[in-house]
Amino acid sequence: MKTHEHWFKSHLREISLQECYELLDGQEVGRVGFTDEAGPVVLPVNYTLDGAAVLIVTSLSSSLARHLPGKLVAFEVDDVDPYTESGWSVLVRGSAELVHHSEMPTSDQRPRPWVEGPRPLVIRISPHEVTGRWVLPA
Amino acid sequence: MKTHEHWFKSHLREISLQECYELLDGQEVGRVGFTDEAGPVVLPVNYTLDGAAVLIVTSLSSSLARHLPGKLVAFEVDDVDPYTESGWSVLVRGSAELVHHSEMPTSDQRPRPWVEGPRPLVIRISPHEVTGRWVLPA
């Protein structure tokens, strides 16, 4: 690869923890990564923040309900611009657990899914690690 | 939940295999889901299609280079519009393998990463299953 091919390439910058949460706070859709019987899965979900944790809601019969509680999961949010070939991504890695009725967040605090249908289960992803990076335009 | 709360909600439609590939063909960034020593990971990557397979490139020292070859992986692409609360997502589940030098795709066929730095390794994700869904505006 010739040197001039790099001259106008984007470059990376790590995102601080505080800035990761500011970015997470500004979006409505993220992607949860988990494992089912057939390997890794990545699915988009609506989410909210509950302090440092990520809340998602799901139906009783969903794959998320079967495979997230008690497991290690990933949660990714990004925003990219193909025109400037830049953007950012934040990755939350942590443990998922079903939120019990006694500590259920209010409806204002729960994610509001875009898609119709009841989603009575609330799953909390408690972070072990939160990292992010900017892909800065050249 | 009251009925009227559903009236203006989006609804889902499954995406055909052909349409999944048309959508995949129109984007440059997807997210690869895999597992490392600490559980699931989801990372954004530039990609291209090679027939039904997904190609990504990476550096010799990357987490992708260490954890993808020979493994089951997920690859997700989506495009969502928060204003109409609609969008689509496509999920490719399959096996990742390192592409050997003898069958290396031409530079036109390989993904062109936005971020600077050499990425000599090409990883092919051969699909076992490709699914997608539209979240249609209300």
PDB file of C-alpha atoms in Angstrom:
ATOM      1  CA  MET A   1       0.000   0.000   0.000  1.00  0.00           C
ATOM      2  CA  LYS A   2       1.466   3.339  -0.993  1.00  0.00           C
ATOM      3  CA  THR A   3       1.940   6.133   1.476  1.00  0.00           C
ATOM      4  CA  HIS A   4      -0.297   8.561  -0.368  1.00  0.00           C
ATOM      5  CA  GLU A   5      -3.247   6.237   0.170  1.00  0.00           C
ATOM      6  CA  HIS A   6      -3.065   7.148   3.843  1.00  0.00           C
ATOM      7  CA  TRP A   7      -2.856  10.883   3.491  1.00  0.00           C
ATOM      8  CA  PHE A   8      -6.588  11.485   3.524  1.00  0.00           C
ATOM      9  CA  LYS A   9      -7.620   8.595   5.725  1.00  0.00           C
ATOM     10  CA  SER A  10      -9.603   9.053   8.886  1.00  0.00           C
ATOM     11  CA  HIS A  11      -7.965   8.367  12.202  1.00  0.00           C
ATOM     12  CA  LEU A  12      -9.124   7.067  15.554  1.00  0.00           C
ATOM     13  CA  ARG A  13      -9.505   8.783  18.900  1.00  0.00           C
ATOM     14  CA  GLU A  14     -10.610   7.069  22.087  1.00  0.00           C
ATOM     15  CA  ILE A  15     -13.737   8.420  23.764  1.00  0.00           C
ATOM     16  CA  SER A  16     -13.711   9.138  27.498  1.00  0.00           C
ATOM     17  CA  LEU A  17     -16.183   7.369  29.775  1.00  0.00           C
ATOM     18  CA  GLN A  18     -18.126  10.578  30.375  1.00  0.00           C
ATOM     19  CA  GLU A  19     -18.345  11.303  26.669  1.00  0.00           C
ATOM     20  CA  CYS A  20     -19.425   7.686  25.999  1.00  0.00           C
ATOM     21  CA  TYR A  21     -22.451   8.271  28.232  1.00  0.00           C
ATOM     22  CA  GLU A  22     -23.209  11.647  26.633  1.00  0.00           C
ATOM     23  CA  LEU A  23     -23.271   9.897  23.248  1.00  0.00           C
ATOM     24  CA  LEU A  24     -25.361   6.984  24.572  1.00  0.00           C
ATOM     25  CA  ASP A  25     -27.778   9.495  26.056  1.00  0.00           C
ATOM     26  CA  GLY A  26     -28.385  11.068  22.642  1.00  0.00           C
ATOM     27  CA  GLN A  27     -29.548   7.978  20.756  1.00  0.00           C
ATOM     28  CA  GLU A  28     -32.630   5.756  20.832  1.00  0.00           C
ATOM     29  CA  VAL A  29     -31.473   2.609  19.038  1.00  0.00           C
ATOM     30  CA  GLY A  30     -28.565   0.350  19.939  1.00  0.00           C
ATOM     31  CA  ARG A  31     -27.604  -3.209  19.142  1.00  0.00           C
ATOM     32  CA  VAL A  32     -27.435  -5.976  21.668  1.00  0.00           C
ATOM     33  CA  GLY A  33     -24.927  -8.753  21.063  1.00  0.00           C
ATOM     34  CA  PHE A  34     -25.485 -12.118  22.715  1.00  0.00           C
ATOM     35  CA  THR A  35     -25.194 -15.837  22.078  1.00  0.00           C
ATOM     36  CA  ASP A  36     -27.945 -18.349  21.427  1.00  0.00           C
ATOM     37  CA  GLU A  37     -27.779 -22.063  20.601  1.00  0.00           C
ATOM     38  CA  ALA A  38     -26.451 -21.252  17.115  1.00  0.00           C
ATOM     39  CA  GLY A  39     -23.765 -18.699  18.023  1.00  0.00           C
ATOM     40  CA  PRO A  40     -23.507 -14.919  18.214  1.00  0.00           C
ATOM     41  CA  VAL A  41     -26.502 -12.703  17.426  1.00  0.00           C
ATOM     42  CA  VAL A  42     -26.744  -8.903  16.988  1.00  0.00           C
ATOM     43  CA  LEU A  43     -30.185  -7.292  17.151  1.00  0.00           C
ATOM     44  CA  PRO A  44     -31.234  -3.616  17.181  1.00  0.00           C
ATOM     45  CA  VAL A  45     -33.292  -2.461  20.170  1.00  0.00           C
ATOM     46  CA  ASN A  46     -34.671   0.716  21.666  1.00  0.00           C
ATOM     47  CA  TYR A  47     -33.000   1.562  24.961  1.00  0.00           C
ATOM     48  CA  THR A  48     -32.729   4.040  27.795  1.00  0.00           C
ATOM     49  CA  LEU A  49     -30.056   4.659  30.404  1.00  0.00           C
ATOM     50  CA  ASP A  50     -30.586   4.013  34.109  1.00  0.00           C
ATOM     51  CA  GLY A  51     -27.501   5.586  35.636  1.00  0.00           C
ATOM     52  CA  ALA A  52     -24.613   3.645  34.142  1.00  0.00           C
ATOM     53  CA  ALA A  53     -26.843   0.733  33.118  1.00  0.00           C
ATOM     54  CA  VAL A  54     -28.695   0.179  29.840  1.00  0.00           C
ATOM     55  CA  LEU A  55     -32.379  -0.774  29.927  1.00  0.00           C
ATOM     56  CA  ILE A  56     -34.170  -2.625  27.165  1.00  0.00           C
ATOM     57  CA  VAL A  57     -37.671  -4.074  27.090  1.00  0.00           C
ATOM     58  CA  THR A  58     -38.881  -7.206  25.401  1.00  0.00           C
ATOM     59  CA  SER A  59     -41.781  -9.634  25.134  1.00  0.00           C
ATOM     60  CA  LEU A  60     -42.175 -12.811  27.171  1.00  0.00           C
ATOM     61  CA  SER A  61     -41.541 -15.057  24.178  1.00  0.00           C
ATOM     62  CA  SER A  62     -38.562 -13.275  22.602  1.00  0.00           C
ATOM     63  CA  SER A  63     -35.078 -14.563  21.947  1.00  0.00           C
ATOM     64  CA  LEU A  64     -33.831 -11.706  24.157  1.00  0.00           C
ATOM     65  CA  ALA A  65     -35.992 -12.956  27.050  1.00  0.00           C
ATOM     66  CA  ARG A  66     -34.597 -16.480  26.654  1.00  0.00           C
ATOM     67  CA  HIS A  67     -30.926 -15.663  26.128  1.00  0.00           C
ATOM     68  CA  LEU A  68     -30.045 -12.450  27.976  1.00  0.00           C
ATOM     69  CA  PRO A  69     -30.904 -12.830  31.676  1.00  0.00           C
ATOM     70  CA  GLY A  70     -27.916 -14.047  33.690  1.00  0.00           C
ATOM     71  CA  LYS A  71     -25.551 -13.821  30.719  1.00  0.00           C
ATOM     72  CA  LEU A  72     -22.665 -11.685  29.528  1.00  0.00           C
ATOM     73  CA  VAL A  73     -23.798  -9.407  26.693  1.00  0.00           C
ATOM     74  CA  ALA A  74     -22.569  -6.565  24.504  1.00  0.00           C
ATOM     75  CA  PHE A  75     -24.450  -3.375  23.692  1.00  0.00           C
ATOM     76  CA  GLU A  76     -23.267  -1.150  20.859  1.00  0.00           C
ATOM     77  CA  VAL A  77     -24.388   2.296  19.687  1.00  0.00           C
ATOM     78  CA  ASP A  78     -22.871   4.210  16.804  1.00  0.00           C
ATOM     79  CA  ASP A  79     -23.472   7.047  14.402  1.00  0.00           C
ATOM     80  CA  VAL A  80     -21.567   7.172  11.134  1.00  0.00           C
ATOM     81  CA  ASP A  81     -21.505   9.513   8.165  1.00  0.00           C
ATOM     82  CA  PRO A  82     -20.596   7.825   4.876  1.00  0.00           C
ATOM     83  CA  TYR A  83     -19.949  11.187   3.197  1.00  0.00           C
ATOM     84  CA  THR A  84     -17.153  12.271   5.520  1.00  0.00           C
ATOM     85  CA  GLU A  85     -16.313   8.617   6.315  1.00  0.00           C
ATOM     86  CA  SER A  86     -16.356   9.433   9.994  1.00  0.00           C
ATOM     87  CA  GLY A  87     -18.398   8.659  13.076  1.00  0.00           C
ATOM     88  CA  TRP A  88     -18.292   7.184  16.531  1.00  0.00           C
ATOM     89  CA  SER A  89     -19.151   3.968  18.329  1.00  0.00           C
ATOM     90  CA  VAL A  90     -19.592   3.055  21.971  1.00  0.00           C
ATOM     91  CA  LEU A  91     -19.443  -0.511  23.283  1.00  0.00           C
ATOM     92  CA  VAL A  92     -20.921  -1.496  26.643  1.00  0.00           C
ATOM     93  CA  ARG A  93     -19.916  -4.945  27.859  1.00  0.00           C
ATOM     94  CA  GLY A  94     -21.636  -6.323  30.907  1.00  0.00           C
ATOM     95  CA  SER A  95     -24.122  -8.641  32.549  1.00  0.00           C
ATOM     96  CA  ALA A  96     -27.811  -8.788  31.712  1.00  0.00           C
ATOM     97  CA  GLU A  97     -30.471  -9.424  34.305  1.00  0.00           C
ATOM     98  CA  LEU A  98     -34.241  -9.332  34.398  1.00  0.00           C
ATOM     99  CA  VAL A  99     -35.516  -6.346  36.407  1.00  0.00           C
ATOM    100  CA  HIS A 100     -37.870  -7.544  39.126  1.00  0.00           C
ATOM    101  CA  HIS A 101     -41.275  -6.013  39.585  1.00  0.00           C
ATOM    102  CA  SER A 102     -40.302  -4.474  42.942  1.00  0.00           C
ATOM    103  CA  GLU A 103     -37.633  -2.330  41.296  1.00  0.00           C
ATOM    104  CA  MET A 104     -39.403  -1.676  37.995  1.00  0.00           C
ATOM    105  CA  PRO A 105     -38.522   1.761  36.552  1.00  0.00           C
ATOM    106  CA  THR A 106     -41.403   4.099  35.815  1.00  0.00           C
ATOM    107  CA  SER A 107     -42.781   4.156  32.286  1.00  0.00           C
ATOM    108  CA  ASP A 108     -40.905   7.425  31.689  1.00  0.00           C
ATOM    109  CA  GLN A 109     -37.652   5.670  32.473  1.00  0.00           C
ATOM    110  CA  ARG A 110     -38.320   2.579  30.367  1.00  0.00           C
ATOM    111  CA  PRO A 111     -37.487   2.441  26.670  1.00  0.00           C
ATOM    112  CA  ARG A 112     -40.406   3.224  24.389  1.00  0.00           C
ATOM    113  CA  PRO A 113     -40.219   0.638  21.596  1.00  0.00           C
ATOM    114  CA  TRP A 114     -40.952   1.826  18.082  1.00  0.00           C
ATOM    115  CA  VAL A 115     -42.620  -1.457  17.233  1.00  0.00           C
ATOM    116  CA  GLU A 116     -46.129  -2.274  18.384  1.00  0.00           C
ATOM    117  CA  GLY A 117     -46.878  -5.036  20.845  1.00  0.00           C
ATOM    118  CA  PRO A 118     -46.543  -5.589  24.597  1.00  0.00           C
ATOM    119  CA  ARG A 119     -43.026  -5.803  26.045  1.00  0.00           C
ATOM    120  CA  PRO A 120     -43.508  -6.309  29.765  1.00  0.00           C
ATOM    121  CA  LEU A 121     -40.009  -7.592  30.503  1.00  0.00           C
ATOM    122  CA  VAL A 122     -37.314  -5.071  31.395  1.00  0.00           C
ATOM    123  CA  ILE A 123     -33.698  -6.200  31.098  1.00  0.00           C
ATOM    124  CA  ARG A 124     -30.857  -4.265  32.694  1.00  0.00           C
ATOM    125  CA  ILE A 125     -27.349  -4.445  31.263  1.00  0.00           C
ATOM    126  CA  SER A 126     -24.909  -3.551  34.047  1.00  0.00           C
ATOM    127  CA  PRO A 127     -21.580  -2.528  32.529  1.00  0.00           C
ATOM    128  CA  HIS A 128     -18.237  -4.147  33.298  1.00  0.00           C
ATOM    129  CA  GLU A 129     -16.525  -2.053  30.641  1.00  0.00           C
ATOM    130  CA  VAL A 130     -17.547   0.948  28.516  1.00  0.00           C
ATOM    131  CA  THR A 131     -15.326   2.009  25.629  1.00  0.00           C
ATOM    132  CA  GLY A 132     -15.750   4.164  22.564  1.00  0.00           C
ATOM    133  CA  ARG A 133     -13.907   5.627  19.670  1.00  0.00           C
ATOM    134  CA  TRP A 134     -14.263   8.410  17.194  1.00  0.00           C
ATOM    135  CA  VAL A 135     -13.358   7.873  13.573  1.00  0.00           C
ATOM    136  CA  LEU A 136     -12.385  11.458  12.816  1.00  0.00           C
ATOM    137  CA  PRO A 137     -12.704  12.857   9.302  1.00  0.00           C
ATOM    138  CA  ALA A 138      -9.423  13.421   7.514  1.00  0.00           C
TER     139      ALA A 138
ATOM    140  CA  MET B   1     -51.429  -1.145  27.947  1.00  0.00           C
ATOM    141  CA  LYS B   2     -54.377   0.575  26.316  1.00  0.00           C
ATOM    142  CA  THR B   3     -55.365  -0.118  22.736  1.00  0.00           C
ATOM    143  CA  HIS B   4     -54.919   3.460  21.599  1.00  0.00           C
ATOM    144  CA  GLU B   5     -51.239   3.289  22.536  1.00  0.00           C
ATOM    145  CA  HIS B   6     -50.847   0.876  19.639  1.00  0.00           C
ATOM    146  CA  TRP B   7     -52.681   2.842  17.018  1.00  0.00           C
ATOM    147  CA  PHE B   8     -49.724   4.839  15.820  1.00  0.00           C
ATOM    148  CA  LYS B   9     -47.014   2.288  16.507  1.00  0.00           C
ATOM    149  CA  SER B  10     -44.748   0.958  13.814  1.00  0.00           C
ATOM    150  CA  HIS B  11     -45.093  -2.628  12.742  1.00  0.00           C
ATOM    151  CA  LEU B  12     -42.721  -5.287  11.473  1.00  0.00           C
ATOM    152  CA  ARG B  13     -42.357  -6.882   8.070  1.00  0.00           C
ATOM    153  CA  GLU B  14     -39.903  -9.632   7.225  1.00  0.00           C
ATOM    154  CA  ILE B  15     -37.403  -8.908   4.464  1.00  0.00           C
ATOM    155  CA  SER B  16     -36.872 -11.446   1.686  1.00  0.00           C
ATOM    156  CA  LEU B  17     -33.416 -12.897   1.111  1.00  0.00           C
ATOM    157  CA  GLN B  18     -33.034 -11.011  -2.157  1.00  0.00           C
ATOM    158  CA  GLU B  19     -34.027  -7.742  -0.550  1.00  0.00           C
ATOM    159  CA  CYS B  20     -31.639  -8.424   2.367  1.00  0.00           C
ATOM    160  CA  TYR B  21     -28.764  -8.509  -0.114  1.00  0.00           C
ATOM    161  CA  GLU B  22     -29.980  -5.393  -1.925  1.00  0.00           C
ATOM    162  CA  LEU B  23     -29.939  -3.590   1.419  1.00  0.00           C
ATOM    163  CA  LEU B  24     -26.528  -5.017   2.377  1.00  0.00           C
ATOM    164  CA  ASP B  25     -25.196  -3.914  -0.997  1.00  0.00           C
ATOM    165  CA  GLY B  26     -26.178  -0.289  -0.300  1.00  0.00           C
ATOM    166  CA  GLN B  27     -24.225   0.241   2.909  1.00  0.00           C
ATOM    167  CA  GLU B  28     -20.569   0.521   3.865  1.00  0.00           C
ATOM    168  CA  VAL B  29     -20.583  -0.078   7.614  1.00  0.00           C
ATOM    169  CA  GLY B  30     -21.885  -3.105   9.485  1.00  0.00           C
ATOM    170  CA  ARG B  31     -21.321  -4.563  12.908  1.00  0.00           C
ATOM    171  CA  VAL B  32     -19.653  -7.861  13.572  1.00  0.00           C
ATOM    172  CA  GLY B  33     -20.720  -9.803  16.648  1.00  0.00           C
ATOM    173  CA  PHE B  34     -18.358 -12.366  18.119  1.00  0.00           C
ATOM    174  CA  THR B  35     -17.118 -13.732  21.406  1.00  0.00           C
ATOM    175  CA  ASP B  36     -13.769 -13.174  23.089  1.00  0.00           C
ATOM    176  CA  GLU B  37     -12.458 -14.316  26.474  1.00  0.00           C
ATOM    177  CA  ALA B  38     -14.779 -11.858  28.243  1.00  0.00           C
ATOM    178  CA  GLY B  39     -18.015 -12.591  26.371  1.00  0.00           C
ATOM    179  CA  PRO B  40     -19.881 -11.092  23.411  1.00  0.00           C
ATOM    180  CA  VAL B  41     -18.457  -8.124  21.489  1.00  0.00           C
ATOM    181  CA  VAL B  42     -20.035  -5.938  18.782  1.00  0.00           C
ATOM    182  CA  LEU B  43     -17.727  -3.777  16.638  1.00  0.00           C
ATOM    183  CA  PRO B  44     -18.448  -1.636  13.564  1.00  0.00           C
ATOM    184  CA  VAL B  45     -16.491  -2.478  10.415  1.00  0.00           C
ATOM    185  CA  ASN B  46     -16.365  -1.539   6.751  1.00  0.00           C
ATOM    186  CA  TYR B  47     -17.411  -4.428   4.519  1.00  0.00           C
ATOM    187  CA  THR B  48     -18.090  -5.573   0.990  1.00  0.00           C
ATOM    188  CA  LEU B  49     -20.077  -8.470  -0.408  1.00  0.00           C
ATOM    189  CA  ASP B  50     -18.461 -11.387  -2.263  1.00  0.00           C
ATOM    190  CA  GLY B  51     -21.472 -13.191  -3.651  1.00  0.00           C
ATOM    191  CA  ALA B  52     -23.460 -14.228  -0.591  1.00  0.00           C
ATOM    192  CA  ALA B  53     -20.474 -13.792   1.722  1.00  0.00           C
ATOM    193  CA  VAL B  54     -19.382 -10.725   3.671  1.00  0.00           C
ATOM    194  CA  LEU B  55     -15.751  -9.593   3.491  1.00  0.00           C
ATOM    195  CA  ILE B  56     -14.037  -7.542   6.149  1.00  0.00           C
ATOM    196  CA  VAL B  57     -10.378  -6.586   6.495  1.00  0.00           C
ATOM    197  CA  THR B  58      -8.324  -6.196   9.620  1.00  0.00           C
ATOM    198  CA  SER B  59      -4.807  -5.835  10.971  1.00  0.00           C
ATOM    199  CA  LEU B  60      -2.576  -8.694  12.090  1.00  0.00           C
ATOM    200  CA  SER B  61      -2.831  -7.712  15.743  1.00  0.00           C
ATOM    201  CA  SER B  62      -6.561  -7.004  16.019  1.00  0.00           C
ATOM    202  CA  SER B  63      -9.152  -8.635  18.210  1.00  0.00           C
ATOM    203  CA  LEU B  64     -10.997  -9.573  14.993  1.00  0.00           C
ATOM    204  CA  ALA B  65      -7.893 -11.413  13.720  1.00  0.00           C
ATOM    205  CA  ARG B  66      -7.625 -13.354  16.975  1.00  0.00           C
ATOM    206  CA  HIS B  67     -11.287 -14.206  17.519  1.00  0.00           C
ATOM    207  CA  LEU B  68     -13.050 -14.531  14.170  1.00  0.00           C
ATOM    208  CA  PRO B  69     -11.277 -17.181  12.047  1.00  0.00           C
ATOM    209  CA  GLY B  70     -12.853 -20.600  12.463  1.00  0.00           C
ATOM    210  CA  LYS B  71     -15.689 -19.259  14.616  1.00  0.00           C
ATOM    211  CA  LEU B  72     -19.407 -18.637  14.368  1.00  0.00           C
ATOM    212  CA  VAL B  73     -20.108 -14.920  14.052  1.00  0.00           C
ATOM    213  CA  ALA B  74     -22.944 -12.468  13.469  1.00  0.00           C
ATOM    214  CA  PHE B  75     -22.915  -9.536  11.074  1.00  0.00           C
ATOM    215  CA  GLU B  76     -25.585  -6.857  11.331  1.00  0.00           C
ATOM    216  CA  VAL B  77     -26.418  -3.870   9.122  1.00  0.00           C
ATOM    217  CA  ASP B  78     -29.260  -1.440   9.733  1.00  0.00           C
ATOM    218  CA  ASP B  79     -30.559   1.970   8.849  1.00  0.00           C
ATOM    219  CA  VAL B  80     -33.025   3.694  11.143  1.00  0.00           C
ATOM    220  CA  ASP B  81     -34.811   7.027  11.128  1.00  0.00           C
ATOM    221  CA  PRO B  82     -35.621   8.364  14.606  1.00  0.00           C
ATOM    222  CA  TYR B  83     -38.058  10.928  13.185  1.00  0.00           C
ATOM    223  CA  THR B  84     -40.415   8.403  11.608  1.00  0.00           C
ATOM    224  CA  GLU B  85     -39.353   5.714  14.132  1.00  0.00           C
ATOM    225  CA  SER B  86     -38.809   3.291  11.294  1.00  0.00           C
ATOM    226  CA  GLY B  87     -35.971   1.477   9.583  1.00  0.00           C
ATOM    227  CA  TRP B  88     -34.594  -1.904   8.677  1.00  0.00           C
ATOM    228  CA  SER B  89     -32.017  -4.386   9.878  1.00  0.00           C
ATOM    229  CA  VAL B  90     -30.376  -7.405   8.289  1.00  0.00           C
ATOM    230  CA  LEU B  91     -28.615 -10.126  10.271  1.00  0.00           C
ATOM    231  CA  VAL B  92     -26.112 -12.501   8.680  1.00  0.00           C
ATOM    232  CA  ARG B  93     -25.161 -15.472  10.846  1.00  0.00           C
ATOM    233  CA  GLY B  94     -22.368 -17.684   9.670  1.00  0.00           C
ATOM    234  CA  SER B  95     -18.804 -18.907   9.893  1.00  0.00           C
ATOM    235  CA  ALA B  96     -15.745 -16.699   9.640  1.00  0.00           C
ATOM    236  CA  GLU B  97     -12.550 -17.802   7.942  1.00  0.00           C
ATOM    237  CA  LEU B  98      -9.322 -16.158   6.949  1.00  0.00           C
ATOM    238  CA  VAL B  99      -9.060 -15.748   3.167  1.00  0.00           C
ATOM    239  CA  HIS B 100      -5.852 -17.342   1.926  1.00  0.00           C
ATOM    240  CA  HIS B 101      -3.478 -15.472  -0.321  1.00  0.00           C
ATOM    241  CA  SER B 102      -4.228 -17.759  -3.265  1.00  0.00           C
ATOM    242  CA  GLU B 103      -7.864 -16.701  -3.337  1.00  0.00           C
ATOM    243  CA  MET B 104      -7.398 -13.094  -2.274  1.00  0.00           C
ATOM    244  CA  PRO B 105     -10.008 -10.781  -3.828  1.00  0.00           C
ATOM    245  CA  THR B 106      -8.744  -7.848  -5.868  1.00  0.00           C
ATOM    246  CA  SER B 107      -8.402  -4.497  -4.129  1.00  0.00           C
ATOM    247  CA  ASP B 108     -11.619  -3.362  -5.843  1.00  0.00           C
ATOM    248  CA  GLN B 109     -13.471  -6.230  -4.196  1.00  0.00           C
ATOM    249  CA  ARG B 110     -12.005  -5.748  -0.732  1.00  0.00           C
ATOM    250  CA  PRO B 111     -13.530  -3.344   1.797  1.00  0.00           C
ATOM    251  CA  ARG B 112     -11.896   0.064   1.871  1.00  0.00           C
ATOM    252  CA  PRO B 113     -11.556   0.939   5.565  1.00  0.00           C
ATOM    253  CA  TRP B 114     -12.273   4.502   6.579  1.00  0.00           C
ATOM    254  CA  VAL B 115      -9.569   4.383   9.216  1.00  0.00           C
ATOM    255  CA  GLU B 116      -5.903   4.677   8.343  1.00  0.00           C
ATOM    256  CA  GLY B 117      -3.435   1.845   8.811  1.00  0.00           C
ATOM    257  CA  PRO B 118      -2.620  -1.440   7.060  1.00  0.00           C
ATOM    258  CA  ARG B 119      -5.215  -4.209   7.182  1.00  0.00           C
ATOM    259  CA  PRO B 120      -3.709  -7.089   5.244  1.00  0.00           C
ATOM    260  CA  LEU B 121      -5.998  -9.806   6.595  1.00  0.00           C
ATOM    261  CA  VAL B 122      -9.241 -10.523   4.757  1.00  0.00           C
ATOM    262  CA  ILE B 123     -11.938 -12.417   6.654  1.00  0.00           C
ATOM    263  CA  ARG B 124     -14.873 -13.997   4.871  1.00  0.00           C
ATOM    264  CA  ILE B 125     -18.170 -14.553   6.687  1.00  0.00           C
ATOM    265  CA  SER B 126     -20.036 -17.359   4.898  1.00  0.00           C
ATOM    266  CA  PRO B 127     -23.718 -17.197   5.802  1.00  0.00           C
ATOM    267  CA  HIS B 128     -25.710 -20.017   7.358  1.00  0.00           C
ATOM    268  CA  GLU B 129     -28.742 -17.769   7.745  1.00  0.00           C
ATOM    269  CA  VAL B 130     -29.679 -14.299   6.479  1.00  0.00           C
ATOM    270  CA  THR B 131     -32.751 -12.590   7.902  1.00  0.00           C
ATOM    271  CA  GLY B 132     -34.054  -9.056   7.974  1.00  0.00           C
ATOM    272  CA  ARG B 133     -36.985  -6.965   9.015  1.00  0.00           C
ATOM    273  CA  TRP B 134     -38.465  -3.612   8.275  1.00  0.00           C
ATOM    274  CA  VAL B 135     -39.866  -1.486  11.055  1.00  0.00           C
ATOM    275  CA  LEU B 136     -42.487   0.301   8.972  1.00  0.00           C
ATOM    276  CA  PRO B 137     -43.662   3.782   9.946  1.00  0.00           C
ATOM    277  CA  ALA B 138     -47.182   3.921  11.297  1.00  0.00           C
TER     278      ALA B 138
END
